[in-house]
């Protein structure tokens, strides 16, 4: 019985090694798409970046189905590859949400100008536009909350709500 267990263990190890290598090799094909997505993003081609990144994610899922351990190992540089592609995904997400956030911040600036000019109703309207576009941007790209400059600008604008309320009471 000991010999049967030992021989079964010997056969399991090479099979696992083959599936691991197969999974990593497939993942690396997907990693090429991730790298291409990063290049496209650097060239401001968001459509191509998103398309290439979707291919990466699809191939990554296929590789994980072959051997799920590839996402938790440092063998063959998997940990650094995965971290790199996570950053690329975040960069793409931020690029998707940023135009909407910029519109929100422009509405915020208009509301501030309105307040300085004593125009409370237009300030309220522009502030409401800011809130709606901010919410849409954060829905499109939750990672915007992790971008310090974006979060800082959002907070600055959010403080305006109390200014509008107090200005309207005067």
mmCIF file with all atom_site columns, C-alpha atoms in Angstrom:
data_model
loop_
_atom_site.group_PDB
_atom_site.id
_atom_site.type_symbol
_atom_site.label_atom_id
_atom_site.label_alt_id
_atom_site.label_comp_id
_atom_site.label_asym_id
_atom_site.label_entity_id
_atom_site.label_seq_id
_atom_site.pdbx_PDB_ins_code
_atom_site.Cartn_x
_atom_site.Cartn_y
_atom_site.Cartn_z
_atom_site.occupancy
_atom_site.B_iso_or_equiv
_atom_site.pdbx_formal_charge
_atom_site.auth_seq_id
_atom_site.auth_comp_id
_atom_site.auth_asym_id
_atom_site.auth_atom_id
_atom_site.pdbx_PDB_model_num
ATOM 1   C CA . UNK A 1 1   ? 0.000   0.000  0.000   1.00 0.00 ? 1   UNK A CA 1
ATOM 2   C CA . UNK A 1 2   ? 2.861   2.370  0.785   1.00 0.00 ? 2   UNK A CA 1
ATOM 3   C CA . UNK A 1 3   ? 4.362   1.691  -2.659  1.00 0.00 ? 3   UNK A CA 1
ATOM 4   C CA . UNK A 1 4   ? 1.036   2.411  -4.405  1.00 0.00 ? 4   UNK A CA 1
ATOM 5   C CA . UNK A 1 5   ? 0.762   5.733  -2.556  1.00 0.00 ? 5   UNK A CA 1
ATOM 6   C CA . UNK A 1 6   ? 4.340   6.613  -3.370  1.00 0.00 ? 6   UNK A CA 1
ATOM 7   C CA . UNK A 1 7   ? 3.966   5.819  -7.047  1.00 0.00 ? 7   UNK A CA 1
ATOM 8   C CA . UNK A 1 8   ? 0.714   7.822  -7.224  1.00 0.00 ? 8   UNK A CA 1
ATOM 9   C CA . UNK A 1 9   ? 2.534   10.792 -5.686  1.00 0.00 ? 9   UNK A CA 1
ATOM 10  C CA . UNK A 1 10  ? 5.287   10.544 -8.267  1.00 0.00 ? 10  UNK A CA 1
ATOM 11  C CA . UNK A 1 11  ? 2.776   10.678 -11.086 1.00 0.00 ? 11  UNK A CA 1
ATOM 12  C CA . UNK A 1 12  ? 0.860   13.617 -9.600  1.00 0.00 ? 12  UNK A CA 1
ATOM 13  C CA . UNK A 1 13  ? 3.866   15.909 -9.403  1.00 0.00 ? 13  UNK A CA 1
ATOM 14  C CA . UNK A 1 14  ? 4.800   15.878 -13.120 1.00 0.00 ? 14  UNK A CA 1
ATOM 15  C CA . UNK A 1 15  ? 1.149   16.241 -14.119 1.00 0.00 ? 15  UNK A CA 1
ATOM 16  C CA . UNK A 1 16  ? 0.832   19.268 -11.835 1.00 0.00 ? 16  UNK A CA 1
ATOM 17  C CA . UNK A 1 17  ? 4.068   20.701 -13.242 1.00 0.00 ? 17  UNK A CA 1
ATOM 18  C CA . UNK A 1 18  ? 2.769   20.296 -16.788 1.00 0.00 ? 18  UNK A CA 1
ATOM 19  C CA . UNK A 1 19  ? -0.537  22.023 -16.031 1.00 0.00 ? 19  UNK A CA 1
ATOM 20  C CA . UNK A 1 20  ? 1.260   24.800 -14.152 1.00 0.00 ? 20  UNK A CA 1
ATOM 21  C CA . UNK A 1 21  ? 3.624   25.392 -17.068 1.00 0.00 ? 21  UNK A CA 1
ATOM 22  C CA . UNK A 1 22  ? 0.749   25.214 -19.543 1.00 0.00 ? 22  UNK A CA 1
ATOM 23  C CA . UNK A 1 23  ? -1.192  27.749 -17.483 1.00 0.00 ? 23  UNK A CA 1
ATOM 24  C CA . UNK A 1 24  ? 1.779   30.118 -17.205 1.00 0.00 ? 24  UNK A CA 1
ATOM 25  C CA . UNK A 1 25  ? 2.563   29.819 -20.904 1.00 0.00 ? 25  UNK A CA 1
ATOM 26  C CA . UNK A 1 26  ? -1.032  30.652 -21.765 1.00 0.00 ? 26  UNK A CA 1
ATOM 27  C CA . UNK A 1 27  ? -1.016  33.523 -19.259 1.00 0.00 ? 27  UNK A CA 1
ATOM 28  C CA . UNK A 1 28  ? 2.107   34.945 -20.887 1.00 0.00 ? 28  UNK A CA 1
ATOM 29  C CA . UNK A 1 29  ? 0.244   35.112 -24.203 1.00 0.00 ? 29  UNK A CA 1
ATOM 30  C CA . UNK A 1 30  ? -2.362  37.167 -22.383 1.00 0.00 ? 30  UNK A CA 1
ATOM 31  C CA . UNK A 1 31  ? 0.376   39.270 -20.782 1.00 0.00 ? 31  UNK A CA 1
ATOM 32  C CA . UNK A 1 32  ? 1.400   40.340 -24.291 1.00 0.00 ? 32  UNK A CA 1
ATOM 33  C CA . UNK A 1 33  ? -2.091  41.830 -24.683 1.00 0.00 ? 33  UNK A CA 1
ATOM 34  C CA . UNK A 1 34  ? -1.705  43.585 -21.331 1.00 0.00 ? 34  UNK A CA 1
ATOM 35  C CA . UNK A 1 35  ? 1.569   45.137 -22.512 1.00 0.00 ? 35  UNK A CA 1
ATOM 36  C CA . UNK A 1 36  ? -0.064  46.199 -25.766 1.00 0.00 ? 36  UNK A CA 1
ATOM 37  C CA . UNK A 1 37  ? -2.906  47.756 -23.754 1.00 0.00 ? 37  UNK A CA 1
ATOM 38  C CA . UNK A 1 38  ? -0.370  49.783 -21.765 1.00 0.00 ? 38  UNK A CA 1
ATOM 39  C CA . UNK A 1 39  ? 1.262   50.993 -24.979 1.00 0.00 ? 39  UNK A CA 1
ATOM 40  C CA . UNK A 1 40  ? -2.111  51.951 -26.447 1.00 0.00 ? 40  UNK A CA 1
ATOM 41  C CA . UNK A 1 41  ? -2.986  53.837 -23.279 1.00 0.00 ? 41  UNK A CA 1
ATOM 42  C CA . UNK A 1 42  ? 0.327   55.689 -23.504 1.00 0.00 ? 42  UNK A CA 1
ATOM 43  C CA . UNK A 1 43  ? -0.646  56.689 -27.046 1.00 0.00 ? 43  UNK A CA 1
ATOM 44  C CA . UNK A 1 44  ? -4.057  57.917 -25.795 1.00 0.00 ? 44  UNK A CA 1
ATOM 45  C CA . UNK A 1 45  ? -5.832  55.161 -27.717 1.00 0.00 ? 45  UNK A CA 1
ATOM 46  C CA . UNK A 1 46  ? -8.293  54.202 -25.012 1.00 0.00 ? 46  UNK A CA 1
ATOM 47  C CA . UNK A 1 47  ? -10.425 52.065 -27.324 1.00 0.00 ? 47  UNK A CA 1
ATOM 48  C CA . UNK A 1 48  ? -7.448  49.870 -28.286 1.00 0.00 ? 48  UNK A CA 1
ATOM 49  C CA . UNK A 1 49  ? -6.262  49.756 -24.674 1.00 0.00 ? 49  UNK A CA 1
ATOM 50  C CA . UNK A 1 50  ? -9.637  48.512 -23.482 1.00 0.00 ? 50  UNK A CA 1
ATOM 51  C CA . UNK A 1 51  ? -9.845  45.958 -26.279 1.00 0.00 ? 51  UNK A CA 1
ATOM 52  C CA . UNK A 1 52  ? -6.362  44.574 -25.610 1.00 0.00 ? 52  UNK A CA 1
ATOM 53  C CA . UNK A 1 53  ? -6.958  44.496 -21.866 1.00 0.00 ? 53  UNK A CA 1
ATOM 54  C CA . UNK A 1 54  ? -10.214 42.565 -22.367 1.00 0.00 ? 54  UNK A CA 1
ATOM 55  C CA . UNK A 1 55  ? -8.224  39.984 -24.359 1.00 0.00 ? 55  UNK A CA 1
ATOM 56  C CA . UNK A 1 56  ? -5.706  39.808 -21.508 1.00 0.00 ? 56  UNK A CA 1
ATOM 57  C CA . UNK A 1 57  ? -8.445  39.242 -18.938 1.00 0.00 ? 57  UNK A CA 1
ATOM 58  C CA . UNK A 1 58  ? -10.058 36.521 -21.055 1.00 0.00 ? 58  UNK A CA 1
ATOM 59  C CA . UNK A 1 59  ? -6.782  34.640 -21.494 1.00 0.00 ? 59  UNK A CA 1
ATOM 60  C CA . UNK A 1 60  ? -5.941  35.088 -17.804 1.00 0.00 ? 60  UNK A CA 1
ATOM 61  C CA . UNK A 1 61  ? -9.244  33.422 -16.870 1.00 0.00 ? 61  UNK A CA 1
ATOM 62  C CA . UNK A 1 62  ? -8.478  30.529 -19.214 1.00 0.00 ? 62  UNK A CA 1
ATOM 63  C CA . UNK A 1 63  ? -5.019  30.149 -17.667 1.00 0.00 ? 63  UNK A CA 1
ATOM 64  C CA . UNK A 1 64  ? -6.491  30.208 -14.150 1.00 0.00 ? 64  UNK A CA 1
ATOM 65  C CA . UNK A 1 65  ? -8.921  27.471 -15.177 1.00 0.00 ? 65  UNK A CA 1
ATOM 66  C CA . UNK A 1 66  ? -5.952  25.286 -16.120 1.00 0.00 ? 66  UNK A CA 1
ATOM 67  C CA . UNK A 1 67  ? -4.116  25.936 -12.842 1.00 0.00 ? 67  UNK A CA 1
ATOM 68  C CA . UNK A 1 68  ? -5.461  28.453 -10.359 1.00 0.00 ? 68  UNK A CA 1
ATOM 69  C CA . UNK A 1 69  ? -2.200  28.537 -8.416  1.00 0.00 ? 69  UNK A CA 1
ATOM 70  C CA . UNK A 1 70  ? -0.635  30.827 -11.021 1.00 0.00 ? 70  UNK A CA 1
ATOM 71  C CA . UNK A 1 71  ? -2.288  33.876 -9.454  1.00 0.00 ? 71  UNK A CA 1
ATOM 72  C CA . UNK A 1 72  ? -0.680  33.273 -6.077  1.00 0.00 ? 72  UNK A CA 1
ATOM 73  C CA . UNK A 1 73  ? 2.882   32.395 -6.960  1.00 0.00 ? 73  UNK A CA 1
ATOM 74  C CA . UNK A 1 74  ? 6.118   34.189 -7.660  1.00 0.00 ? 74  UNK A CA 1
ATOM 75  C CA . UNK A 1 75  ? 7.370   31.364 -9.892  1.00 0.00 ? 75  UNK A CA 1
ATOM 76  C CA . UNK A 1 76  ? 8.289   32.470 -13.406 1.00 0.00 ? 76  UNK A CA 1
ATOM 77  C CA . UNK A 1 77  ? 7.674   36.104 -12.442 1.00 0.00 ? 77  UNK A CA 1
ATOM 78  C CA . UNK A 1 78  ? 3.939   35.648 -12.128 1.00 0.00 ? 78  UNK A CA 1
ATOM 79  C CA . UNK A 1 79  ? 3.537   37.970 -9.141  1.00 0.00 ? 79  UNK A CA 1
ATOM 80  C CA . UNK A 1 80  ? 5.193   40.911 -10.875 1.00 0.00 ? 80  UNK A CA 1
ATOM 81  C CA . UNK A 1 81  ? 3.305   40.243 -14.124 1.00 0.00 ? 81  UNK A CA 1
ATOM 82  C CA . UNK A 1 82  ? -0.007  40.169 -12.279 1.00 0.00 ? 82  UNK A CA 1
ATOM 83  C CA . UNK A 1 83  ? 0.783   43.370 -10.349 1.00 0.00 ? 83  UNK A CA 1
ATOM 84  C CA . UNK A 1 84  ? 1.810   45.111 -13.567 1.00 0.00 ? 84  UNK A CA 1
ATOM 85  C CA . UNK A 1 85  ? -1.432  44.160 -15.297 1.00 0.00 ? 85  UNK A CA 1
ATOM 86  C CA . UNK A 1 86  ? -3.476  45.161 -12.256 1.00 0.00 ? 86  UNK A CA 1
ATOM 87  C CA . UNK A 1 87  ? -1.894  48.628 -12.532 1.00 0.00 ? 87  UNK A CA 1
ATOM 88  C CA . UNK A 1 88  ? -2.620  48.721 -16.269 1.00 0.00 ? 88  UNK A CA 1
ATOM 89  C CA . UNK A 1 89  ? -6.262  47.832 -15.559 1.00 0.00 ? 89  UNK A CA 1
ATOM 90  C CA . UNK A 1 90  ? -6.471  50.587 -12.969 1.00 0.00 ? 90  UNK A CA 1
ATOM 91  C CA . UNK A 1 91  ? -4.870  53.095 -15.348 1.00 0.00 ? 91  UNK A CA 1
ATOM 92  C CA . UNK A 1 92  ? -7.413  52.203 -18.035 1.00 0.00 ? 92  UNK A CA 1
ATOM 93  C CA . UNK A 1 93  ? -10.277 52.509 -15.559 1.00 0.00 ? 93  UNK A CA 1
ATOM 94  C CA . UNK A 1 94  ? -9.076  55.946 -14.469 1.00 0.00 ? 94  UNK A CA 1
ATOM 95  C CA . UNK A 1 95  ? -8.699  57.027 -18.102 1.00 0.00 ? 95  UNK A CA 1
ATOM 96  C CA . UNK A 1 96  ? -12.300 55.959 -18.754 1.00 0.00 ? 96  UNK A CA 1
ATOM 97  C CA . UNK A 1 97  ? -13.685 57.952 -15.815 1.00 0.00 ? 97  UNK A CA 1
ATOM 98  C CA . UNK A 1 98  ? -11.478 61.030 -16.024 1.00 0.00 ? 98  UNK A CA 1
ATOM 99  C CA . UNK A 1 99  ? -13.348 62.903 -18.794 1.00 0.00 ? 99  UNK A CA 1
ATOM 100 C CA . UNK A 1 100 ? -16.591 62.673 -16.813 1.00 0.00 ? 100 UNK A CA 1
ATOM 101 C CA . UNK A 1 101 ? -14.811 63.766 -13.650 1.00 0.00 ? 101 UNK A CA 1
ATOM 102 C CA . UNK A 1 102 ? -13.319 66.725 -15.513 1.00 0.00 ? 102 UNK A CA 1
ATOM 103 C CA . UNK A 1 103 ? -16.839 67.767 -16.544 1.00 0.00 ? 103 UNK A CA 1
ATOM 104 C CA . UNK A 1 104 ? -17.927 67.446 -12.921 1.00 0.00 ? 104 UNK A CA 1
ATOM 105 C CA . UNK A 1 105 ? -15.037 69.627 -11.759 1.00 0.00 ? 105 UNK A CA 1
ATOM 106 C CA . UNK A 1 106 ? -15.862 72.210 -14.433 1.00 0.00 ? 106 UNK A CA 1
ATOM 107 C CA . UNK A 1 107 ? -19.435 72.356 -13.085 1.00 0.00 ? 107 UNK A CA 1
ATOM 108 C CA . UNK A 1 108 ? -17.949 72.805 -9.619  1.00 0.00 ? 108 UNK A CA 1
ATOM 109 C CA . UNK A 1 109 ? -15.860 75.750 -10.816 1.00 0.00 ? 109 UNK A CA 1
ATOM 110 C CA . UNK A 1 110 ? -18.953 77.325 -12.362 1.00 0.00 ? 110 UNK A CA 1
ATOM 111 C CA . UNK A 1 111 ? -20.796 76.908 -9.064  1.00 0.00 ? 111 UNK A CA 1
ATOM 112 C CA . UNK A 1 112 ? -17.920 78.617 -7.223  1.00 0.00 ? 112 UNK A CA 1
ATOM 113 C CA . UNK A 1 113 ? -17.999 81.488 -9.696  1.00 0.00 ? 113 UNK A CA 1
ATOM 114 C CA . UNK A 1 114 ? -21.764 81.735 -9.276  1.00 0.00 ? 114 UNK A CA 1
ATOM 115 C CA . UNK A 1 115 ? -21.361 81.949 -5.500  1.00 0.00 ? 115 UNK A CA 1
ATOM 116 C CA . UNK A 1 116 ? -18.707 84.654 -5.746  1.00 0.00 ? 116 UNK A CA 1
ATOM 117 C CA . UNK A 1 117 ? -21.101 86.630 -7.935  1.00 0.00 ? 117 UNK A CA 1
ATOM 118 C CA . UNK A 1 118 ? -23.929 86.109 -5.414  1.00 0.00 ? 118 UNK A CA 1
ATOM 119 C CA . UNK A 1 119 ? -25.935 83.880 -7.762  1.00 0.00 ? 119 UNK A CA 1
ATOM 120 C CA . UNK A 1 120 ? -27.250 81.180 -5.432  1.00 0.00 ? 120 UNK A CA 1
ATOM 121 C CA . UNK A 1 121 ? -29.706 79.416 -7.768  1.00 0.00 ? 121 UNK A CA 1
ATOM 122 C CA . UNK A 1 122 ? -27.210 78.930 -10.630 1.00 0.00 ? 122 UNK A CA 1
ATOM 123 C CA . UNK A 1 123 ? -24.667 77.792 -8.018  1.00 0.00 ? 123 UNK A CA 1
ATOM 124 C CA . UNK A 1 124 ? -27.127 75.158 -6.757  1.00 0.00 ? 124 UNK A CA 1
ATOM 125 C CA . UNK A 1 125 ? -27.837 73.991 -10.283 1.00 0.00 ? 125 UNK A CA 1
ATOM 126 C CA . UNK A 1 126 ? -24.141 73.743 -11.174 1.00 0.00 ? 126 UNK A CA 1
ATOM 127 C CA . UNK A 1 127 ? -23.418 71.985 -7.900  1.00 0.00 ? 127 UNK A CA 1
ATOM 128 C CA . UNK A 1 128 ? -26.143 69.435 -8.642  1.00 0.00 ? 128 UNK A CA 1
ATOM 129 C CA . UNK A 1 129 ? -24.542 68.902 -12.053 1.00 0.00 ? 129 UNK A CA 1
ATOM 130 C CA . UNK A 1 130 ? -21.201 68.360 -10.301 1.00 0.00 ? 130 UNK A CA 1
ATOM 131 C CA . UNK A 1 131 ? -22.745 65.744 -7.994  1.00 0.00 ? 131 UNK A CA 1
ATOM 132 C CA . UNK A 1 132 ? -24.405 63.852 -10.855 1.00 0.00 ? 132 UNK A CA 1
ATOM 133 C CA . UNK A 1 133 ? -21.249 63.810 -12.981 1.00 0.00 ? 133 UNK A CA 1
ATOM 134 C CA . UNK A 1 134 ? -19.033 62.954 -9.999  1.00 0.00 ? 134 UNK A CA 1
ATOM 135 C CA . UNK A 1 135 ? -21.269 59.990 -9.215  1.00 0.00 ? 135 UNK A CA 1
ATOM 136 C CA . UNK A 1 136 ? -21.184 58.865 -12.846 1.00 0.00 ? 136 UNK A CA 1
ATOM 137 C CA . UNK A 1 137 ? -17.379 59.177 -12.991 1.00 0.00 ? 137 UNK A CA 1
ATOM 138 C CA . UNK A 1 138 ? -16.963 57.153 -9.796  1.00 0.00 ? 138 UNK A CA 1
ATOM 139 C CA . UNK A 1 139 ? -19.387 54.552 -11.102 1.00 0.00 ? 139 UNK A CA 1
ATOM 140 C CA . UNK A 1 140 ? -17.343 54.241 -14.297 1.00 0.00 ? 140 UNK A CA 1
ATOM 141 C CA . UNK A 1 141 ? -14.036 54.292 -12.437 1.00 0.00 ? 141 UNK A CA 1
ATOM 142 C CA . UNK A 1 142 ? -14.084 53.532 -8.713  1.00 0.00 ? 142 UNK A CA 1
ATOM 143 C CA . UNK A 1 143 ? -10.277 53.749 -8.806  1.00 0.00 ? 143 UNK A CA 1
ATOM 144 C CA . UNK A 1 144 ? -10.579 57.526 -9.147  1.00 0.00 ? 144 UNK A CA 1
ATOM 145 C CA . UNK A 1 145 ? -11.059 57.498 -5.375  1.00 0.00 ? 145 UNK A CA 1
ATOM 146 C CA . UNK A 1 146 ? -7.469  56.267 -5.125  1.00 0.00 ? 146 UNK A CA 1
ATOM 147 C CA . UNK A 1 147 ? -6.018  59.057 -7.257  1.00 0.00 ? 147 UNK A CA 1
ATOM 148 C CA . UNK A 1 148 ? -4.954  61.693 -4.735  1.00 0.00 ? 148 UNK A CA 1
ATOM 149 C CA . UNK A 1 149 ? -5.392  64.719 -6.993  1.00 0.00 ? 149 UNK A CA 1
ATOM 150 C CA . UNK A 1 150 ? -8.852  63.598 -8.123  1.00 0.00 ? 150 UNK A CA 1
ATOM 151 C CA . UNK A 1 151 ? -9.993  62.795 -4.590  1.00 0.00 ? 151 UNK A CA 1
ATOM 152 C CA . UNK A 1 152 ? -8.666  66.118 -3.353  1.00 0.00 ? 152 UNK A CA 1
ATOM 153 C CA . UNK A 1 153 ? -10.568 68.067 -6.026  1.00 0.00 ? 153 UNK A CA 1
ATOM 154 C CA . UNK A 1 154 ? -13.737 66.097 -5.337  1.00 0.00 ? 154 UNK A CA 1
ATOM 155 C CA . UNK A 1 155 ? -13.520 66.875 -1.612  1.00 0.00 ? 155 UNK A CA 1
ATOM 156 C CA . UNK A 1 156 ? -12.918 70.556 -2.316  1.00 0.00 ? 156 UNK A CA 1
ATOM 157 C CA . UNK A 1 157 ? -16.076 70.661 -4.397  1.00 0.00 ? 157 UNK A CA 1
ATOM 158 C CA . UNK A 1 158 ? -18.094 68.636 -1.911  1.00 0.00 ? 158 UNK A CA 1
ATOM 159 C CA . UNK A 1 159 ? -17.368 71.276 0.751   1.00 0.00 ? 159 UNK A CA 1
ATOM 160 C CA . UNK A 1 160 ? -19.143 73.794 -1.443  1.00 0.00 ? 160 UNK A CA 1
ATOM 161 C CA . UNK A 1 161 ? -22.526 72.305 -0.557  1.00 0.00 ? 161 UNK A CA 1
ATOM 162 C CA . UNK A 1 162 ? -22.412 73.874 2.903   1.00 0.00 ? 162 UNK A CA 1
ATOM 163 C CA . UNK A 1 163 ? -21.247 77.187 1.401   1.00 0.00 ? 163 UNK A CA 1
ATOM 164 C CA . UNK A 1 164 ? -24.225 77.213 -0.920  1.00 0.00 ? 164 UNK A CA 1
ATOM 165 C CA . UNK A 1 165 ? -26.584 76.392 1.952   1.00 0.00 ? 165 UNK A CA 1
ATOM 166 C CA . UNK A 1 166 ? -25.156 79.109 4.203   1.00 0.00 ? 166 UNK A CA 1
ATOM 167 C CA . UNK A 1 167 ? -25.077 81.647 1.352   1.00 0.00 ? 167 UNK A CA 1
ATOM 168 C CA . UNK A 1 168 ? -28.756 80.963 0.634   1.00 0.00 ? 168 UNK A CA 1
ATOM 169 C CA . UNK A 1 169 ? -29.635 81.708 4.281   1.00 0.00 ? 169 UNK A CA 1
ATOM 170 C CA . UNK A 1 170 ? -28.080 85.175 4.237   1.00 0.00 ? 170 UNK A CA 1
#
